[in-house]
């Protein structure tokens, strides 16, 4: 595990937390529903629950992800109904998605497909790749995304990190943190 000092800026800490969330979810395998995590300051968590002191180290992991109850129904609607309490520093969402090659994305965006037809198009496209996306955000506006492309016999697994992989999702997550 990467060690991160509590004095490091959120922009440095958040990618580490996003990778930790992805690794945690990956341990459960593929074909999982979306999973939401509250990100809380480890030092605050230890203060509130001293029995966790032996398990958590605020110096190596300044933020601790805490798994939440499963999200019900439409993801956008579920996120729109979430308001985090002040003790929550940020949040992260892990979800499985389908990634299409650029030419298929262009075809999809220029087509006149409703949501269901677009999902079918993506699910049936011969060049699709299954992936797990983790988007993480903090109250200060910091964002981080990790995308794990599922490997096959022909194509090895890949991990891509970039804060702008899912701007609509990070915007929706940031909205859950606004007072």
GROMACS .gro file of N, CA and C in nm:
model
  537
    1UNK      N    1   0.084  -0.116   0.000
    1UNK     CA    2   0.000   0.000   0.000
    1UNK      C    3   0.090   0.124   0.000
    2UNK      N    4   0.049   0.226  -0.073
    2UNK     CA    5   0.123   0.351  -0.079
    2UNK      C    6   0.104   0.427   0.051
    3UNK      N    7   0.214   0.477   0.107
    3UNK     CA    8   0.203   0.556   0.230
    3UNK      C    9   0.190   0.702   0.193
    4UNK      N   10   0.092   0.767   0.252
    4UNK     CA   11   0.066   0.908   0.227
    4UNK      C   12   0.062   0.979   0.360
    5UNK      N   13   0.136   1.087   0.371
    5UNK     CA   14   0.139   1.164   0.494
    5UNK      C   15   0.013   1.248   0.508
    6UNK      N   16  -0.035   1.264   0.630
    6UNK     CA   17  -0.153   1.344   0.655
    6UNK      C   18  -0.132   1.489   0.615
    7UNK      N   19  -0.007   1.533   0.607
    7UNK     CA   20   0.021   1.671   0.570
    7UNK      C   21   0.016   1.695   0.419
    8UNK      N   22   0.004   1.588   0.340
    8UNK     CA   23  -0.001   1.605   0.195
    8UNK      C   24  -0.135   1.663   0.153
    9UNK      N   25  -0.135   1.733   0.041
    9UNK     CA   26  -0.256   1.799  -0.006
    9UNK      C   27  -0.359   1.697  -0.051
   10UNK      N   28  -0.488   1.737  -0.048
   10UNK     CA   29  -0.594   1.645  -0.092
   10UNK      C   30  -0.573   1.594  -0.234
   11UNK      N   31  -0.517   1.678  -0.322
   11UNK     CA   32  -0.495   1.636  -0.460
   11UNK      C   33  -0.401   1.515  -0.467
   12UNK      N   34  -0.312   1.502  -0.369
   12UNK     CA   35  -0.220   1.388  -0.365
   12UNK      C   36  -0.285   1.269  -0.296
   13UNK      N   37  -0.361   1.294  -0.191
   13UNK     CA   38  -0.423   1.188  -0.113
   13UNK      C   39  -0.535   1.119  -0.190
   14UNK      N   40  -0.618   1.197  -0.260
   14UNK     CA   41  -0.737   1.143  -0.323
   14UNK      C   42  -0.711   1.032  -0.426
   15UNK      N   43  -0.612   1.045  -0.515
   15UNK     CA   44  -0.586   0.933  -0.607
   15UNK      C   45  -0.551   0.803  -0.534
   16UNK      N   46  -0.480   0.814  -0.423
   16UNK     CA   47  -0.447   0.696  -0.344
   16UNK      C   48  -0.572   0.632  -0.288
   17UNK      N   49  -0.663   0.714  -0.237
   17UNK     CA   50  -0.789   0.664  -0.182
   17UNK      C   51  -0.873   0.600  -0.293
   18UNK      N   52  -0.878   0.663  -0.411
   18UNK     CA   53  -0.954   0.607  -0.523
   18UNK      C   54  -0.899   0.469  -0.562
   19UNK      N   55  -0.766   0.456  -0.565
   19UNK     CA   56  -0.706   0.324  -0.596
   19UNK      C   57  -0.741   0.222  -0.487
   20UNK      N   58  -0.738   0.264  -0.360
   20UNK     CA   59  -0.772   0.173  -0.251
   20UNK      C   60  -0.917   0.125  -0.263
   21UNK      N   61  -1.007   0.216  -0.297
   21UNK     CA   62  -1.148   0.178  -0.315
   21UNK      C   63  -1.159   0.078  -0.430
   22UNK      N   64  -1.090   0.106  -0.541
   22UNK     CA   65  -1.097   0.015  -0.656
   22UNK      C   66  -1.042  -0.122  -0.618
   23UNK      N   67  -0.932  -0.128  -0.546
   23UNK     CA   68  -0.874  -0.256  -0.505
   23UNK      C   69  -0.968  -0.332  -0.410
   24UNK      N   70  -1.033  -0.258  -0.320
   24UNK     CA   71  -1.129  -0.320  -0.229
   24UNK      C   72  -1.245  -0.382  -0.307
   25UNK      N   73  -1.300  -0.306  -0.400
   25UNK     CA   74  -1.413  -0.356  -0.479
   25UNK      C   75  -1.367  -0.471  -0.569
   26UNK      N   76  -1.248  -0.459  -0.627
   26UNK     CA   77  -1.194  -0.563  -0.715
   26UNK      C   78  -1.181  -0.696  -0.642
   27UNK      N   79  -1.153  -0.693  -0.513
   27UNK     CA   80  -1.140  -0.816  -0.435
   27UNK      C   81  -1.269  -0.897  -0.437
   28UNK      N   82  -1.382  -0.831  -0.461
   28UNK     CA   83  -1.510  -0.900  -0.469
   28UNK      C   84  -1.544  -0.952  -0.607
   29UNK      N   85  -1.455  -0.929  -0.704
   29UNK     CA   86  -1.477  -0.977  -0.840
   29UNK      C   87  -1.562  -0.881  -0.923
   30UNK      N   88  -1.602  -0.929  -1.039
   30UNK     CA   89  -1.679  -0.848  -1.132
   30UNK      C   90  -1.828  -0.871  -1.112
   31UNK      N   91  -1.906  -0.796  -1.187
   31UNK     CA   92  -2.052  -0.805  -1.186
   31UNK      C   93  -2.111  -0.770  -1.050
   32UNK      N   94  -2.066  -0.656  -0.998
   32UNK     CA   95  -2.117  -0.603  -0.871
   32UNK      C   96  -2.200  -0.478  -0.899
   33UNK      N   97  -2.297  -0.451  -0.813
   33UNK     CA   98  -2.375  -0.328  -0.829
   33UNK      C   99  -2.289  -0.207  -0.790
   34UNK      N  100  -2.333  -0.086  -0.825
   34UNK     CA  101  -2.259   0.034  -0.783
   34UNK      C  102  -2.245   0.038  -0.631
   35UNK      N  103  -2.128   0.083  -0.585
   35UNK     CA  104  -2.100   0.090  -0.442
   35UNK      C  105  -2.055   0.231  -0.406
   36UNK      N  106  -2.116   0.288  -0.304
   36UNK     CA  107  -2.087   0.423  -0.259
   36UNK      C  108  -2.009   0.417  -0.129
   37UNK      N  109  -1.912   0.509  -0.115
   37UNK     CA  110  -1.829   0.515   0.004
   37UNK      C  111  -1.824   0.659   0.054
   38UNK      N  112  -1.839   0.676   0.186
   38UNK     CA  113  -1.811   0.805   0.249
   38UNK      C  114  -1.662   0.808   0.276
   39UNK      N  115  -1.599   0.924   0.257
   39UNK     CA  116  -1.458   0.941   0.290
   39UNK      C  117  -1.450   1.030   0.413
   40UNK      N  118  -1.393   0.977   0.519
   40UNK     CA  119  -1.385   1.052   0.645
   40UNK      C  120  -1.239   1.061   0.688
   41UNK      N  121  -1.208   1.167   0.761
   41UNK     CA  122  -1.073   1.183   0.815
   41UNK      C  123  -1.047   1.069   0.913
   42UNK      N  124  -0.940   0.997   0.891
   42UNK     CA  125  -0.907   0.882   0.976
   42UNK      C  126  -0.890   0.925   1.121
   43UNK      N  127  -0.827   1.040   1.143
   43UNK     CA  128  -0.806   1.087   1.281
   43UNK      C  129  -0.940   1.113   1.350
   44UNK      N  130  -1.038   1.170   1.277
   44UNK     CA  131  -1.171   1.192   1.335
   44UNK      C  132  -1.240   1.059   1.366
   45UNK      N  133  -1.225   0.964   1.277
   45UNK     CA  134  -1.287   0.833   1.297
   45UNK      C  135  -1.231   0.765   1.422
   46UNK      N  136  -1.100   0.774   1.441
   46UNK     CA  137  -1.036   0.714   1.559
   46UNK      C  138  -1.081   0.786   1.686
   47UNK      N  139  -1.098   0.917   1.678
   47UNK     CA  140  -1.146   0.993   1.795
   47UNK      C  141  -1.286   0.947   1.834
   48UNK      N  142  -1.372   0.925   1.734
   48UNK     CA  143  -1.510   0.883   1.761
   48UNK      C  144  -1.521   0.736   1.796
   49UNK      N  145  -1.430   0.655   1.741
   49UNK     CA  146  -1.434   0.511   1.765
   49UNK      C  147  -1.292   0.462   1.799
   50UNK      N  148  -1.247   0.487   1.922
   50UNK     CA  149  -1.109   0.453   1.962
   50UNK      C  150  -1.073   0.306   1.943
   51UNK      N  151  -1.174   0.218   1.942
   51UNK     CA  152  -1.146   0.075   1.923
   51UNK      C  153  -1.086   0.045   1.786
   52UNK      N  154  -1.095   0.141   1.692
   52UNK     CA  155  -1.038   0.123   1.558
   52UNK      C  156  -0.890   0.161   1.550
   53UNK      N  157  -0.835   0.217   1.658
   53UNK     CA  158  -0.697   0.266   1.657
   53UNK      C  159  -0.597   0.160   1.609
   54UNK      N  160  -0.616   0.035   1.647
   54UNK     CA  161  -0.522  -0.071   1.608
   54UNK      C  162  -0.532  -0.104   1.459
   55UNK      N  163  -0.645  -0.071   1.395
   55UNK     CA  164  -0.667  -0.105   1.254
   55UNK      C  165  -0.634   0.010   1.158
   56UNK      N  166  -0.636   0.132   1.209
   56UNK     CA  167  -0.621   0.249   1.122
   56UNK      C  168  -0.501   0.332   1.161
   57UNK      N  169  -0.435   0.388   1.061
   57UNK     CA  170  -0.319   0.474   1.085
   57UNK      C  171  -0.339   0.605   1.009
   58UNK      N  172  -0.369   0.714   1.081
   58UNK     CA  173  -0.395   0.841   1.013
   58UNK      C  174  -0.275   0.895   0.935
   59UNK      N  175  -0.155   0.852   0.971
   59UNK     CA  176  -0.037   0.899   0.897
   59UNK      C  177  -0.025   0.833   0.760
   60UNK      N  178  -0.054   0.703   0.753
   60UNK     CA  179  -0.042   0.634   0.624
   60UNK      C  180  -0.170   0.644   0.541
   61UNK      N  181  -0.283   0.662   0.606
   61UNK     CA  182  -0.411   0.674   0.535
   61UNK      C  183  -0.493   0.785   0.601
   62UNK      N  184  -0.472   0.910   0.560
   62UNK     CA  185  -0.543   1.022   0.624
   62UNK      C  186  -0.695   1.019   0.603
   63UNK      N  187  -0.741   0.951   0.497
   63UNK     CA  188  -0.884   0.937   0.471
   63UNK      C  189  -0.921   0.790   0.473
   64UNK      N  190  -1.034   0.759   0.533
   64UNK     CA  191  -1.082   0.621   0.538
   64UNK      C  192  -1.213   0.610   0.462
   65UNK      N  193  -1.219   0.521   0.362
   65UNK     CA  194  -1.346   0.498   0.293
   65UNK      C  195  -1.437   0.408   0.377
   66UNK      N  196  -1.563   0.446   0.388
   66UNK     CA  197  -1.661   0.367   0.463
   66UNK      C  198  -1.774   0.331   0.367
   67UNK      N  199  -1.791   0.200   0.343
   67UNK     CA  200  -1.895   0.152   0.251
   67UNK      C  201  -2.032   0.190   0.304
   68UNK      N  202  -2.119   0.231   0.213
   68UNK     CA  203  -2.255   0.271   0.246
   68UNK      C  204  -2.353   0.163   0.202
   69UNK      N  205  -2.479   0.180   0.240
   69UNK     CA  206  -2.584   0.088   0.196
   69UNK      C  207  -2.592   0.092   0.043
   70UNK      N  208  -2.636  -0.018  -0.019
   70UNK     CA  209  -2.647  -0.020  -0.165
   70UNK      C  210  -2.741   0.090  -0.215
   71UNK      N  211  -2.709   0.143  -0.333
   71UNK     CA  212  -2.793   0.244  -0.397
   71UNK      C  213  -2.909   0.174  -0.465
   72UNK      N  214  -3.027   0.230  -0.451
   72UNK     CA  215  -3.147   0.172  -0.510
   72UNK      C  216  -3.190   0.252  -0.633
   73UNK      N  217  -3.240   0.185  -0.734
   73UNK     CA  218  -3.297   0.253  -0.851
   73UNK      C  219  -3.195   0.322  -0.938
   74UNK      N  220  -3.240   0.426  -1.007
   74UNK     CA  221  -3.158   0.502  -1.099
   74UNK      C  222  -3.042   0.570  -1.024
   75UNK      N  223  -2.920   0.554  -1.073
   75UNK     CA  224  -2.802   0.607  -1.006
   75UNK      C  225  -2.808   0.760  -0.993
   76UNK      N  226  -2.848   0.828  -1.100
   76UNK     CA  227  -2.858   0.974  -1.096
   76UNK      C  228  -2.957   1.021  -0.991
   77UNK      N  229  -3.073   0.956  -0.986
   77UNK     CA  230  -3.174   0.992  -0.887
   77UNK      C  231  -3.125   0.963  -0.746
   78UNK      N  232  -3.058   0.850  -0.728
   78UNK     CA  233  -3.007   0.813  -0.596
   78UNK      C  234  -2.905   0.916  -0.548
   79UNK      N  235  -2.812   0.956  -0.636
   79UNK     CA  236  -2.711   1.055  -0.597
   79UNK      C  237  -2.775   1.191  -0.568
   80UNK      N  238  -2.875   1.226  -0.646
   80UNK     CA  239  -2.942   1.356  -0.626
   80UNK      C  240  -3.010   1.365  -0.490
   81UNK      N  241  -3.041   1.251  -0.430
   81UNK     CA  242  -3.108   1.250  -0.300
   81UNK      C  243  -3.013   1.240  -0.181
   82UNK      N  244  -2.882   1.242  -0.206
   82UNK     CA  245  -2.785   1.225  -0.097
   82UNK      C  246  -2.733   1.361  -0.051
   83UNK      N  247  -2.730   1.378   0.081
   83UNK     CA  248  -2.667   1.495   0.144
   83UNK      C  249  -2.580   1.442   0.258
   84UNK      N  250  -2.450   1.461   0.246
   84UNK     CA  251  -2.358   1.410   0.346
   84UNK      C  252  -2.350   1.505   0.465
   85UNK      N  253  -2.334   1.451   0.585
   85UNK     CA  254  -2.313   1.537   0.702
   85UNK      C  255  -2.174   1.601   0.698
   86UNK      N  256  -2.151   1.706   0.775
   86UNK     CA  257  -2.022   1.776   0.772
   86UNK      C  258  -1.901   1.687   0.803
   87UNK      N  259  -1.919   1.581   0.880
   87UNK     CA  260  -1.807   1.492   0.914
   87UNK      C  261  -1.752   1.417   0.793
   88UNK      N  262  -1.829   1.411   0.685
   88UNK     CA  263  -1.784   1.342   0.564
   88UNK      C  264  -1.703   1.440   0.480
   89UNK      N  265  -1.576   1.406   0.458
   89UNK     CA  266  -1.483   1.491   0.384
   89UNK      C  267  -1.503   1.478   0.234
   90UNK      N  268  -1.548   1.361   0.190
   90UNK     CA  269  -1.566   1.335   0.048
   90UNK      C  270  -1.642   1.206   0.029
   91UNK      N  271  -1.651   1.163  -0.096
   91UNK     CA  272  -1.718   1.037  -0.124
   91UNK      C  273  -1.659   0.976  -0.251
   92UNK      N  274  -1.685   0.848  -0.269
   92UNK     CA  275  -1.638   0.775  -0.387
   92UNK      C  276  -1.746   0.679  -0.431
   93UNK      N  277  -1.753   0.659  -0.561
   93UNK     CA  278  -1.849   0.565  -0.617
   93UNK      C  279  -1.775   0.471  -0.710
   94UNK      N  280  -1.798   0.341  -0.692
   94UNK     CA  281  -1.743   0.239  -0.782
   94UNK      C  282  -1.860   0.181  -0.860
   95UNK      N  283  -1.846   0.176  -0.992
   95UNK     CA  284  -1.951   0.117  -1.075
   95UNK      C  285  -1.888   0.051  -1.197
   96UNK      N  286  -1.955  -0.051  -1.246
   96UNK     CA  287  -1.909  -0.117  -1.367
   96UNK      C  288  -1.975  -0.051  -1.487
   97UNK      N  289  -1.895  -0.032  -1.590
   97UNK     CA  290  -1.943   0.035  -1.711
   97UNK      C  291  -1.894  -0.041  -1.833
   98UNK      N  292  -1.944  -0.002  -1.949
   98UNK     CA  293  -1.896  -0.055  -2.077
   98UNK      C  294  -1.823   0.057  -2.148
   99UNK      N  295  -1.702   0.029  -2.195
   99UNK     CA  296  -1.622   0.126  -2.267
   99UNK      C  297  -1.622   0.086  -2.414
  100UNK      N  298  -1.652   0.183  -2.498
  100UNK     CA  299  -1.656   0.160  -2.643
  100UNK      C  300  -1.538   0.229  -2.710
  101UNK      N  301  -1.494   0.177  -2.827
  101UNK     CA  302  -1.389   0.246  -2.900
  101UNK      C  303  -1.442   0.381  -2.952
  102UNK      N  304  -1.354   0.476  -2.983
  102UNK     CA  305  -1.398   0.610  -3.026
  102UNK      C  306  -1.497   0.610  -3.142
  103UNK      N  307  -1.477   0.523  -3.240
  103UNK     CA  308  -1.569   0.522  -3.355
  103UNK      C  309  -1.710   0.479  -3.313
  104UNK      N  310  -1.721   0.390  -3.218
  104UNK     CA  311  -1.853   0.348  -3.169
  104UNK      C  312  -1.915   0.459  -3.085
  105UNK      N  313  -1.834   0.529  -3.008
  105UNK     CA  314  -1.884   0.643  -2.929
  105UNK      C  315  -1.942   0.748  -3.022
  106UNK      N  316  -1.873   0.775  -3.134
  106UNK     CA  317  -1.920   0.874  -3.231
  106UNK      C  318  -2.053   0.829  -3.290
  107UNK      N  319  -2.060   0.702  -3.329
  107UNK     CA  320  -2.183   0.647  -3.385
  107UNK      C  321  -2.298   0.656  -3.284
  108UNK      N  322  -2.269   0.628  -3.161
  108UNK     CA  323  -2.370   0.633  -3.055
  108UNK      C  324  -2.418   0.776  -3.031
  109UNK      N  325  -2.325   0.871  -3.027
  109UNK     CA  326  -2.364   1.009  -2.999
  109UNK      C  327  -2.439   1.074  -3.115
  110UNK      N  328  -2.417   1.029  -3.237
  110UNK     CA  329  -2.487   1.086  -3.352
  110UNK      C  330  -2.618   1.014  -3.383
  111UNK      N  331  -2.636   0.899  -3.322
  111UNK     CA  332  -2.760   0.823  -3.345
  111UNK      C  333  -2.875   0.883  -3.266
  112UNK      N  334  -2.992   0.840  -3.300
  112UNK     CA  335  -3.111   0.887  -3.230
  112UNK      C  336  -3.168   0.773  -3.147
  113UNK      N  337  -3.088   0.726  -3.052
  113UNK     CA  338  -3.128   0.614  -2.968
  113UNK      C  339  -3.176   0.663  -2.833
  114UNK      N  340  -3.282   0.599  -2.783
  114UNK     CA  341  -3.322   0.631  -2.646
  114UNK      C  342  -3.224   0.559  -2.551
  115UNK      N  343  -3.238   0.583  -2.422
  115UNK     CA  344  -3.144   0.526  -2.325
  115UNK      C  345  -3.133   0.375  -2.332
  116UNK      N  346  -3.247   0.308  -2.344
  116UNK     CA  347  -3.247   0.161  -2.348
  116UNK      C  348  -3.179   0.110  -2.475
  117UNK      N  349  -3.206   0.172  -2.589
  117UNK     CA  350  -3.143   0.132  -2.715
  117UNK      C  351  -2.993   0.159  -2.710
  118UNK      N  352  -2.953   0.268  -2.648
  118UNK     CA  353  -2.811   0.300  -2.635
  118UNK      C  354  -2.740   0.196  -2.548
  119UNK      N  355  -2.807   0.153  -2.439
  119UNK     CA  356  -2.748   0.049  -2.353
  119UNK      C  357  -2.731  -0.082  -2.429
  120UNK      N  358  -2.834  -0.116  -2.508
  120UNK     CA  359  -2.825  -0.240  -2.589
  120UNK      C  360  -2.712  -0.229  -2.690
  121UNK      N  361  -2.703  -0.114  -2.757
  121UNK     CA  362  -2.596  -0.091  -2.856
  121UNK      C  363  -2.460  -0.114  -2.791
  122UNK      N  364  -2.438  -0.054  -2.674
  122UNK     CA  365  -2.309  -0.068  -2.605
  122UNK      C  366  -2.285  -0.212  -2.562
  123UNK      N  367  -2.387  -0.277  -2.506
  123UNK     CA  368  -2.372  -0.414  -2.455
  123UNK      C  369  -2.345  -0.514  -2.566
  124UNK      N  370  -2.395  -0.485  -2.686
  124UNK     CA  371  -2.381  -0.580  -2.797
  124UNK      C  372  -2.266  -0.545  -2.892
  125UNK      N  373  -2.202  -0.432  -2.871
  125UNK     CA  374  -2.095  -0.392  -2.964
  125UNK      C  375  -1.978  -0.490  -2.954
  126UNK      N  376  -1.926  -0.538  -3.067
  126UNK     CA  377  -1.820  -0.640  -3.063
  126UNK      C  378  -1.687  -0.590  -3.005
  127UNK      N  379  -1.662  -0.459  -3.005
  127UNK     CA  380  -1.535  -0.407  -2.954
  127UNK      C  381  -1.549  -0.347  -2.814
  128UNK      N  382  -1.660  -0.373  -2.746
  128UNK     CA  383  -1.680  -0.318  -2.612
  128UNK      C  384  -1.581  -0.379  -2.514
  129UNK      N  385  -1.555  -0.305  -2.408
  129UNK     CA  386  -1.474  -0.358  -2.297
  129UNK      C  387  -1.547  -0.328  -2.168
  130UNK      N  388  -1.553  -0.425  -2.084
  130UNK     CA  389  -1.611  -0.404  -1.952
  130UNK      C  390  -1.505  -0.338  -1.864
  131UNK      N  391  -1.552  -0.250  -1.775
  131UNK     CA  392  -1.458  -0.177  -1.690
  131UNK      C  393  -1.524  -0.146  -1.556
  132UNK      N  394  -1.439  -0.117  -1.459
  132UNK     CA  395  -1.487  -0.069  -1.329
  132UNK      C  396  -1.431   0.072  -1.314
  133UNK      N  397  -1.520   0.166  -1.289
  133UNK     CA  398  -1.483   0.306  -1.271
  133UNK      C  399  -1.502   0.344  -1.126
  134UNK      N  400  -1.400   0.406  -1.068
  134UNK     CA  401  -1.412   0.465  -0.935
  134UNK      C  402  -1.389   0.614  -0.951
  135UNK      N  403  -1.489   0.690  -0.908
  135UNK     CA  404  -1.478   0.836  -0.906
  135UNK      C  405  -1.482   0.878  -0.760
  136UNK      N  406  -1.386   0.963  -0.721
  136UNK     CA  407  -1.378   1.010  -0.582
  136UNK      C  408  -1.366   1.161  -0.582
  137UNK      N  409  -1.432   1.224  -0.485
  137UNK     CA  410  -1.431   1.370  -0.475
  137UNK      C  411  -1.418   1.412  -0.329
  138UNK      N  412  -1.368   1.535  -0.311
  138UNK     CA  413  -1.360   1.594  -0.178
  138UNK      C  414  -1.436   1.727  -0.177
  139UNK      N  415  -1.472   1.773  -0.060
  139UNK     CA  416  -1.545   1.898  -0.046
  139UNK      C  417  -1.471   2.017  -0.107
  140UNK      N  418  -1.338   2.012  -0.110
  140UNK     CA  419  -1.262   2.124  -0.167
  140UNK      C  420  -1.264   2.126  -0.320
  141UNK      N  421  -1.335   2.030  -0.381
  141UNK     CA  422  -1.344   2.024  -0.527
  141UNK      C  423  -1.244   1.931  -0.593
  142UNK      N  424  -1.156   1.870  -0.516
  142UNK     CA  425  -1.060   1.774  -0.572
  142UNK      C  426  -1.135   1.653  -0.627
  143UNK      N  427  -1.089   1.603  -0.742
  143UNK     CA  428  -1.149   1.483  -0.801
  143UNK      C  429  -1.040   1.387  -0.845
  144UNK      N  430  -1.075   1.260  -0.846
  144UNK     CA  431  -0.984   1.156  -0.894
  144UNK      C  432  -1.067   1.042  -0.951
  145UNK      N  433  -1.020   0.983  -1.060
  145UNK     CA  434  -1.089   0.870  -1.120
  145UNK      C  435  -0.989   0.760  -1.154
  146UNK      N  436  -1.031   0.637  -1.133
  146UNK     CA  437  -0.954   0.519  -1.168
  146UNK      C  438  -1.045   0.429  -1.250
  147UNK      N  439  -0.994   0.382  -1.362
  147UNK     CA  440  -1.071   0.293  -1.450
  147UNK      C  441  -0.991   0.166  -1.470
  148UNK      N  442  -1.050   0.052  -1.432
  148UNK     CA  443  -0.987  -0.078  -1.455
  148UNK      C  444  -1.062  -0.144  -1.570
  149UNK      N  445  -0.992  -0.162  -1.683
  149UNK     CA  446  -1.050  -0.231  -1.798
  149UNK      C  447  -1.031  -0.381  -1.778
  150UNK      N  448  -1.140  -0.454  -1.784
  150UNK     CA  449  -1.136  -0.598  -1.762
  150UNK      C  450  -1.055  -0.666  -1.872
  151UNK      N  451  -0.966  -0.753  -1.830
  151UNK     CA  452  -0.884  -0.825  -1.925
  151UNK      C  453  -0.954  -0.946  -1.984
  152UNK      N  454  -0.903  -0.989  -2.097
  152UNK     CA  455  -0.952  -1.111  -2.162
  152UNK      C  456  -0.831  -1.196  -2.197
  153UNK      N  457  -0.854  -1.308  -2.261
  153UNK     CA  458  -0.744  -1.393  -2.305
  153UNK      C  459  -0.656  -1.316  -2.404
  154UNK      N  460  -0.719  -1.236  -2.491
  154UNK     CA  461  -0.646  -1.163  -2.594
  154UNK      C  462  -0.591  -1.029  -2.548
  155UNK      N  463  -0.658  -0.965  -2.452
  155UNK     CA  464  -0.623  -0.830  -2.411
  155UNK      C  465  -0.599  -0.828  -2.260
  156UNK      N  466  -0.481  -0.781  -2.217
  156UNK     CA  467  -0.455  -0.779  -2.072
  156UNK      C  468  -0.537  -0.670  -2.001
  157UNK      N  469  -0.555  -0.688  -1.873
  157UNK     CA  470  -0.622  -0.588  -1.790
  157UNK      C  471  -0.540  -0.459  -1.791
  158UNK      N  472  -0.608  -0.346  -1.787
  158UNK     CA  473  -0.542  -0.216  -1.787
  158UNK      C  474  -0.601  -0.130  -1.679
  159UNK      N  475  -0.519  -0.043  -1.619
  159UNK     CA  476  -0.568   0.056  -1.523
  159UNK      C  477  -0.529   0.193  -1.574
  160UNK      N  478  -0.629   0.281  -1.580
  160UNK     CA  479  -0.609   0.418  -1.627
  160UNK      C  480  -0.653   0.512  -1.516
  161UNK      N  481  -0.572   0.614  -1.489
  161UNK     CA  482  -0.607   0.713  -1.387
  161UNK      C  483  -0.604   0.851  -1.450
  162UNK      N  484  -0.712   0.926  -1.432
  162UNK     CA  485  -0.716   1.065  -1.478
  162UNK      C  486  -0.838   1.131  -1.413
  163UNK      N  487  -0.823   1.253  -1.362
  163UNK     CA  488  -0.935   1.316  -1.293
  163UNK      C  489  -1.055   1.348  -1.382
  164UNK      N  490  -1.036   1.352  -1.513
  164UNK     CA  491  -1.145   1.389  -1.603
  164UNK      C  492  -1.206   1.271  -1.678
  165UNK      N  493  -1.191   1.150  -1.627
  165UNK     CA  494  -1.249   1.032  -1.692
  165UNK      C  495  -1.402   1.033  -1.687
  166UNK      N  496  -1.459   1.094  -1.584
  166UNK     CA  497  -1.605   1.090  -1.567
  166UNK      C  498  -1.655   1.223  -1.510
  167UNK      N  499  -1.648   1.331  -1.589
  167UNK     CA  500  -1.685   1.462  -1.535
  167UNK      C  501  -1.830   1.472  -1.488
  168UNK      N  502  -1.922   1.409  -1.557
  168UNK     CA  503  -2.062   1.415  -1.512
  168UNK      C  504  -2.080   1.344  -1.378
  169UNK      N  505  -2.011   1.232  -1.360
  169UNK     CA  506  -2.021   1.158  -1.235
  169UNK      C  507  -1.955   1.236  -1.121
  170UNK      N  508  -1.836   1.292  -1.145
  170UNK     CA  509  -1.770   1.368  -1.038
  170UNK      C  510  -1.853   1.491  -1.002
  171UNK      N  511  -1.916   1.554  -1.101
  171UNK     CA  512  -2.005   1.668  -1.071
  171UNK      C  513  -2.122   1.624  -0.983
  172UNK      N  514  -2.181   1.509  -1.014
  172UNK     CA  515  -2.293   1.457  -0.934
  172UNK      C  516  -2.248   1.423  -0.792
  173UNK      N  517  -2.129   1.368  -0.778
  173UNK     CA  518  -2.077   1.336  -0.645
  173UNK      C  519  -2.047   1.464  -0.567
  174UNK      N  520  -1.988   1.563  -0.634
  174UNK     CA  521  -1.960   1.691  -0.566
  174UNK      C  522  -2.089   1.756  -0.517
  175UNK      N  523  -2.196   1.742  -0.594
  175UNK     CA  524  -2.326   1.800  -0.555
  175UNK      C  525  -2.378   1.739  -0.425
  176UNK      N  526  -2.341   1.614  -0.396
  176UNK     CA  527  -2.386   1.550  -0.271
  176UNK      C  528  -2.316   1.610  -0.150
  177UNK      N  529  -2.205   1.681  -0.172
  177UNK     CA  530  -2.127   1.737  -0.062
  177UNK      C  531  -2.158   1.883  -0.034
  178UNK      N  532  -2.237   1.944  -0.120
  178UNK     CA  533  -2.269   2.087  -0.102
  178UNK      C  534  -2.374   2.104   0.007
  179UNK      N  535  -2.354   2.210   0.089
  179UNK     CA  536  -2.451   2.233   0.198
  179UNK      C  537  -2.587   2.276   0.146
   0.00000   0.00000   0.00000
